[in-house]
JSON list of C-alpha atoms in Angstrom, two decimals:
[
{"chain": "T", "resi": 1, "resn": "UNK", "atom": "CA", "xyz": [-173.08, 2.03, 58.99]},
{"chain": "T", "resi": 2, "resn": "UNK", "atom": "CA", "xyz": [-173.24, 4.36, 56.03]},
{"chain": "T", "resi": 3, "resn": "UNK", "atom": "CA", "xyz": [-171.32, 6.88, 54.31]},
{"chain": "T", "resi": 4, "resn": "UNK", "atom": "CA", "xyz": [-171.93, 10.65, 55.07]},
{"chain": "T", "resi": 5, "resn": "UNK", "atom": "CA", "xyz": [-173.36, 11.11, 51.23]},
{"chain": "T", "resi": 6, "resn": "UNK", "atom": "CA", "xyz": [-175.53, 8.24, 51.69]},
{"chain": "T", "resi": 7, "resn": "UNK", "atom": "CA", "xyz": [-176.95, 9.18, 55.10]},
{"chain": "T", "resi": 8, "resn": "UNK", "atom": "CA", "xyz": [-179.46, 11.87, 54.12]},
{"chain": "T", "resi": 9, "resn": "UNK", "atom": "CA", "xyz": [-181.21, 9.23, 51.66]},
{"chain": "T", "resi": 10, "resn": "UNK", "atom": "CA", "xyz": [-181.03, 6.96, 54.21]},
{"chain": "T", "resi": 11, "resn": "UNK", "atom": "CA", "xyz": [-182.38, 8.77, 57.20]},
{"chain": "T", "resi": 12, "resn": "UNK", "atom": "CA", "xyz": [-185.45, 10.45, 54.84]},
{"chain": "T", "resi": 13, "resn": "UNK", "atom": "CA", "xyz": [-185.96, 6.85, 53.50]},
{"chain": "T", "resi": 14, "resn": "UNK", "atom": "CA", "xyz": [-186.81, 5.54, 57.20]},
{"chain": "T", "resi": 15, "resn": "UNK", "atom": "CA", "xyz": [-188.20, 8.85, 58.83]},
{"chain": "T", "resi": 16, "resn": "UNK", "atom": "CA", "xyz": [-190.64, 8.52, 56.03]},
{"chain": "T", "resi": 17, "resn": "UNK", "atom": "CA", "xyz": [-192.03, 4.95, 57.07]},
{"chain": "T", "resi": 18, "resn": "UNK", "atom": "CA", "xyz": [-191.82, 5.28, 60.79]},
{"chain": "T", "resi": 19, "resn": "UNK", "atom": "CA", "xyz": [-194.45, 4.51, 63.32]},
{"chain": "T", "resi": 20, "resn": "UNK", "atom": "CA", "xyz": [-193.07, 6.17, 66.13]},
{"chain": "T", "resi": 21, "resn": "UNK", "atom": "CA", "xyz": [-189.76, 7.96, 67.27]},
{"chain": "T", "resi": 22, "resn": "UNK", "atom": "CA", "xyz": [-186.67, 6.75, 65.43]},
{"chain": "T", "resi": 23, "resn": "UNK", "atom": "CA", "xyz": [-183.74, 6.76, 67.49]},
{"chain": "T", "resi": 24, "resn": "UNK", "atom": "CA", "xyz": [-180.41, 6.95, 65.32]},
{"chain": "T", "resi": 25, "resn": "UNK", "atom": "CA", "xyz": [-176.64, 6.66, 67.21]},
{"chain": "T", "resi": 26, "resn": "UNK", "atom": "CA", "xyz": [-174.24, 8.71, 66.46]},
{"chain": "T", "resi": 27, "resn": "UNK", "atom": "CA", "xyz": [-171.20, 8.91, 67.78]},
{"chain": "T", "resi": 28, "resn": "UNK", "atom": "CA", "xyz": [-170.27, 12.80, 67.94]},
{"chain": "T", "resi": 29, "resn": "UNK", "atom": "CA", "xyz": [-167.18, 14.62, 69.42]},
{"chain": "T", "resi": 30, "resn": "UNK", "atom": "CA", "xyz": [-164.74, 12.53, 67.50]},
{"chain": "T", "resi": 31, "resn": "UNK", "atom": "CA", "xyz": [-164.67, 15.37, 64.47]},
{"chain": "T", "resi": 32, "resn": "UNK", "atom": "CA", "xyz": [-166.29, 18.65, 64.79]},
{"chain": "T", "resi": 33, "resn": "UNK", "atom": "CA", "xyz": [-166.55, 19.48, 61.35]},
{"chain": "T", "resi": 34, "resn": "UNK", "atom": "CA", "xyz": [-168.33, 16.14, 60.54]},
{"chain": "T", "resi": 35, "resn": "UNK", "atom": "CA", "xyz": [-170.63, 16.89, 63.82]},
{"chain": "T", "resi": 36, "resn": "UNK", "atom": "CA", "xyz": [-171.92, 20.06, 62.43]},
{"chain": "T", "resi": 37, "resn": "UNK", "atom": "CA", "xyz": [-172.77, 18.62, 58.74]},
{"chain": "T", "resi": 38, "resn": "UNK", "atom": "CA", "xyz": [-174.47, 15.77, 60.58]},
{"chain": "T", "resi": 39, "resn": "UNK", "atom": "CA", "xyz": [-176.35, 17.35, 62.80]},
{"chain": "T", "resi": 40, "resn": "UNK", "atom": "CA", "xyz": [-177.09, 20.17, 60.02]},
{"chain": "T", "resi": 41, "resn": "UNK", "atom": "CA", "xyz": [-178.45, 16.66, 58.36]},
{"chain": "T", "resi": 42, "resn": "UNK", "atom": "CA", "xyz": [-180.44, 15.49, 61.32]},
{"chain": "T", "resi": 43, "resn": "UNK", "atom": "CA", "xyz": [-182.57, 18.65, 61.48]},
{"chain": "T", "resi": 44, "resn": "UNK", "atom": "CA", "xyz": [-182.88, 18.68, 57.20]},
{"chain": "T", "resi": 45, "resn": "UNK", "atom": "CA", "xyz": [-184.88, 14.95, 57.18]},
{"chain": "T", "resi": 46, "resn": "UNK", "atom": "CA", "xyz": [-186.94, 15.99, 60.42]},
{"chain": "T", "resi": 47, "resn": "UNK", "atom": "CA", "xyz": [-184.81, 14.14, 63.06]},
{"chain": "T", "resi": 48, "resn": "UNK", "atom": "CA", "xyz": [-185.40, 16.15, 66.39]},
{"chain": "T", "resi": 49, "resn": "UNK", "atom": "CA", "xyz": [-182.67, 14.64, 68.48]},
{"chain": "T", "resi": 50, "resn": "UNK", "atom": "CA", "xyz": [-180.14, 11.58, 67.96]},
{"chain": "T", "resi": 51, "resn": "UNK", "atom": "CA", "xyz": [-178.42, 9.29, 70.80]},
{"chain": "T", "resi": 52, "resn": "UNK", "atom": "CA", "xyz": [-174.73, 9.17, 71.53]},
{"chain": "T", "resi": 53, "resn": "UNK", "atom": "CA", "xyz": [-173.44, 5.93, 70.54]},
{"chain": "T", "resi": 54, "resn": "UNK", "atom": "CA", "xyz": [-170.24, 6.01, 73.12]},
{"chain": "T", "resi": 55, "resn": "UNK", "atom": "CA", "xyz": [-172.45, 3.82, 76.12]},
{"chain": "T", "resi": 56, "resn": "UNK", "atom": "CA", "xyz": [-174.13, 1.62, 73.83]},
{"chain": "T", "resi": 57, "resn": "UNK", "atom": "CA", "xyz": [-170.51, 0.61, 72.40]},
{"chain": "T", "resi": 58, "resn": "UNK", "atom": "CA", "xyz": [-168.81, 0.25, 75.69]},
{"chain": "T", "resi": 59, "resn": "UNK", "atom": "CA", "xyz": [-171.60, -2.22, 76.90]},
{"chain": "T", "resi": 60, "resn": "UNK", "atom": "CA", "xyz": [-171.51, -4.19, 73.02]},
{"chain": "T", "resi": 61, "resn": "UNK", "atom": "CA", "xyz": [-167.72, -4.05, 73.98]},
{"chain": "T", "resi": 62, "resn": "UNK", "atom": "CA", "xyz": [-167.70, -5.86, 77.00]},
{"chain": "T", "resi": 63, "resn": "UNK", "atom": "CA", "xyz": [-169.22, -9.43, 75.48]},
{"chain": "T", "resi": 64, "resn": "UNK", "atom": "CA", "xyz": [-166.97, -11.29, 73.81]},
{"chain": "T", "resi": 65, "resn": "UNK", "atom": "CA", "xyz": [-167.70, -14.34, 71.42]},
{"chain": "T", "resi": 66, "resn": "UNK", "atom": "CA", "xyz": [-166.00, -17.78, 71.81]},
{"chain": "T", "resi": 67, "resn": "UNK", "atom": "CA", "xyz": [-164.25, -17.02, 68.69]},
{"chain": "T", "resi": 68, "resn": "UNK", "atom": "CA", "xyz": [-163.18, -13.29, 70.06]},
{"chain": "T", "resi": 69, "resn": "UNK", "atom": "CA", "xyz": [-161.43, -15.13, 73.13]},
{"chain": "T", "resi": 70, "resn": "UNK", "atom": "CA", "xyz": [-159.34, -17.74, 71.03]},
{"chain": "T", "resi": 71, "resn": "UNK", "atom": "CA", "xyz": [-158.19, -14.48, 68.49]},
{"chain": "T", "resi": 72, "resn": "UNK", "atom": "CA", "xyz": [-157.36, -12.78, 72.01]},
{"chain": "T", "resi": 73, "resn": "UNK", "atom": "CA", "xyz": [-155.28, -15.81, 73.26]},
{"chain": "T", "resi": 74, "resn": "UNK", "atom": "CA", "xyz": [-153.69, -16.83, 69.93]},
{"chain": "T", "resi": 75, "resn": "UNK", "atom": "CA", "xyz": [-152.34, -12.97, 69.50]},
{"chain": "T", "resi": 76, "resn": "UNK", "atom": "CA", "xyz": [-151.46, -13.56, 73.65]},
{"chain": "T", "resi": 77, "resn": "UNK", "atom": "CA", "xyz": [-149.35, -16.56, 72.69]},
{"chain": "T", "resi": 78, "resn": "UNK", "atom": "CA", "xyz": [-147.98, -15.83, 69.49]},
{"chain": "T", "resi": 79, "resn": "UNK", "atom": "CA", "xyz": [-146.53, -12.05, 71.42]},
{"chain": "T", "resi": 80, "resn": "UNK", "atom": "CA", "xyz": [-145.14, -14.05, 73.83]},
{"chain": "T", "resi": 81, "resn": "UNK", "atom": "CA", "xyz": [-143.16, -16.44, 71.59]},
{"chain": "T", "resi": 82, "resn": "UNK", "atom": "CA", "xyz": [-141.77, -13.36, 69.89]},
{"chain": "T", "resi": 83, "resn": "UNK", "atom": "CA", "xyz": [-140.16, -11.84, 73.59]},
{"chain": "T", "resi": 84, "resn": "UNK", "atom": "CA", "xyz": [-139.44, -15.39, 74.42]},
{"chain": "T", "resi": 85, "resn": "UNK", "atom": "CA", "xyz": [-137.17, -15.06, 71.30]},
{"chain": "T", "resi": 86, "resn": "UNK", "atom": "CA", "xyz": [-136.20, -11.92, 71.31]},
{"chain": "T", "resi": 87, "resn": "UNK", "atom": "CA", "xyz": [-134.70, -12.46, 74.98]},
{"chain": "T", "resi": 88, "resn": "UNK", "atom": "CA", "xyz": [-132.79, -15.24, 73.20]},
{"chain": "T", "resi": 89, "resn": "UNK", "atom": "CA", "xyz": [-131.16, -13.14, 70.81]},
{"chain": "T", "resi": 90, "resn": "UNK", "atom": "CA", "xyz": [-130.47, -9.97, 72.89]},
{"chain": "T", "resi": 91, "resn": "UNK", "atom": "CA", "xyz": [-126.97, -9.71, 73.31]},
{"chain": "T", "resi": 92, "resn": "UNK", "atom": "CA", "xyz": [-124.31, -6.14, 73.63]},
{"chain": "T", "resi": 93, "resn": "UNK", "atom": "CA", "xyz": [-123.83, -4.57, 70.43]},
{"chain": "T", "resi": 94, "resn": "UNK", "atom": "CA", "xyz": [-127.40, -5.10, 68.72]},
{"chain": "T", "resi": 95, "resn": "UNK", "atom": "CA", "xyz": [-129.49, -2.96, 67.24]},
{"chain": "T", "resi": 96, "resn": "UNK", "atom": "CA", "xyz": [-133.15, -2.33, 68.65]},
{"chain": "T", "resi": 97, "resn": "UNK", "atom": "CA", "xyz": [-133.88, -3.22, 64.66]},
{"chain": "T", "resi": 98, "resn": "UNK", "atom": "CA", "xyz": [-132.02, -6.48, 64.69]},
{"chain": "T", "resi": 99, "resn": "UNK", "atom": "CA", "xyz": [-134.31, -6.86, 67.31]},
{"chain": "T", "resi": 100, "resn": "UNK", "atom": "CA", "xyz": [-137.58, -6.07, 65.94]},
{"chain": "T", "resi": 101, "resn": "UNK", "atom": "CA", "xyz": [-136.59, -7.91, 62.88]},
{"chain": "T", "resi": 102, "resn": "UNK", "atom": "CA", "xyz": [-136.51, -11.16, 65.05]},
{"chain": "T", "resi": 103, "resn": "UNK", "atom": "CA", "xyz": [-139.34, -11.18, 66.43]},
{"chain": "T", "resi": 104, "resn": "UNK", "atom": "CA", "xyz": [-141.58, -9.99, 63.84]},
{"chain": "T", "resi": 105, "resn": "UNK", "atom": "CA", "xyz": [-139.79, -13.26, 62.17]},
{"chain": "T", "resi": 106, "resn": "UNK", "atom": "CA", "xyz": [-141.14, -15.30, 65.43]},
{"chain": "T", "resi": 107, "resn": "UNK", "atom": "CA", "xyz": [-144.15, -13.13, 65.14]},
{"chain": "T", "resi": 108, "resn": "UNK", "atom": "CA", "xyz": [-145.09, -14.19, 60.70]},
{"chain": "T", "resi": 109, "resn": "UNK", "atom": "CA", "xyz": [-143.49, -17.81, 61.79]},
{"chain": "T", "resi": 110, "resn": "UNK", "atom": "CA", "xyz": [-146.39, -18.53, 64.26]},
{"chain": "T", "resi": 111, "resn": "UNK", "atom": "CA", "xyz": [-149.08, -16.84, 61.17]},
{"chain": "T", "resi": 112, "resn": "UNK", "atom": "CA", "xyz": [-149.42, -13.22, 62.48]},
{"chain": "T", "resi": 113, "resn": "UNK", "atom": "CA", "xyz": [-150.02, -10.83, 59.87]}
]
């Protein structure tokens, strides 16, 4: 990943030493005004055409790492420990506040941030 100002160095840099067709990602449609300036970009170094980066990150998003899975469960345990005590402490007359405020107490006792 780069920043937009550092892009155009980057992409001449590379276009410059390739052996063959470069393909670059880009994940367009999020902001149309950044679109245009990239693309504007693209055809400045040379680039003929870029690759959408929205299926390549939905098939990177389905693998998850060993250490993925355990951040998955812990967050999984430590939300249920919060409505475990927040069903504790719900009782007429409280506030949805005095609510949050407990378990977001459950939630930083168990190490969220």
């Amino acid at each position: 990943a780069h920043t937009v100002d550092a892009v155009e160095s980057f992409l001449s840099a590379k276009l410059g030493k390739r052996d063959g067709e470069m393909v670059v990602y880009y994940m367009s449609g999020v902001n149309p005004a950044m679109d245009d300036r990239i693309v504007k970009l693209f055809g400045h170094v040379g680039l003929r055409s870029y690759t959408t980066a929205g299926p390549l990150m939905q098939r990177i998003r389905r693998y998850k790492s060993e250490a993925d899975i355990a951040m998955f469960q812990r967050a999984a345990d430590i939300s249920k420990c919060c409505f475990e005590q927040a069903f504790r402490a719900t009782r007429p007359g409280l506030s949805e506040h005095h609510i949050f405020n407990v378990m977001e107490f459950e939630a930083r006792l168990h190490g969220a941030q």
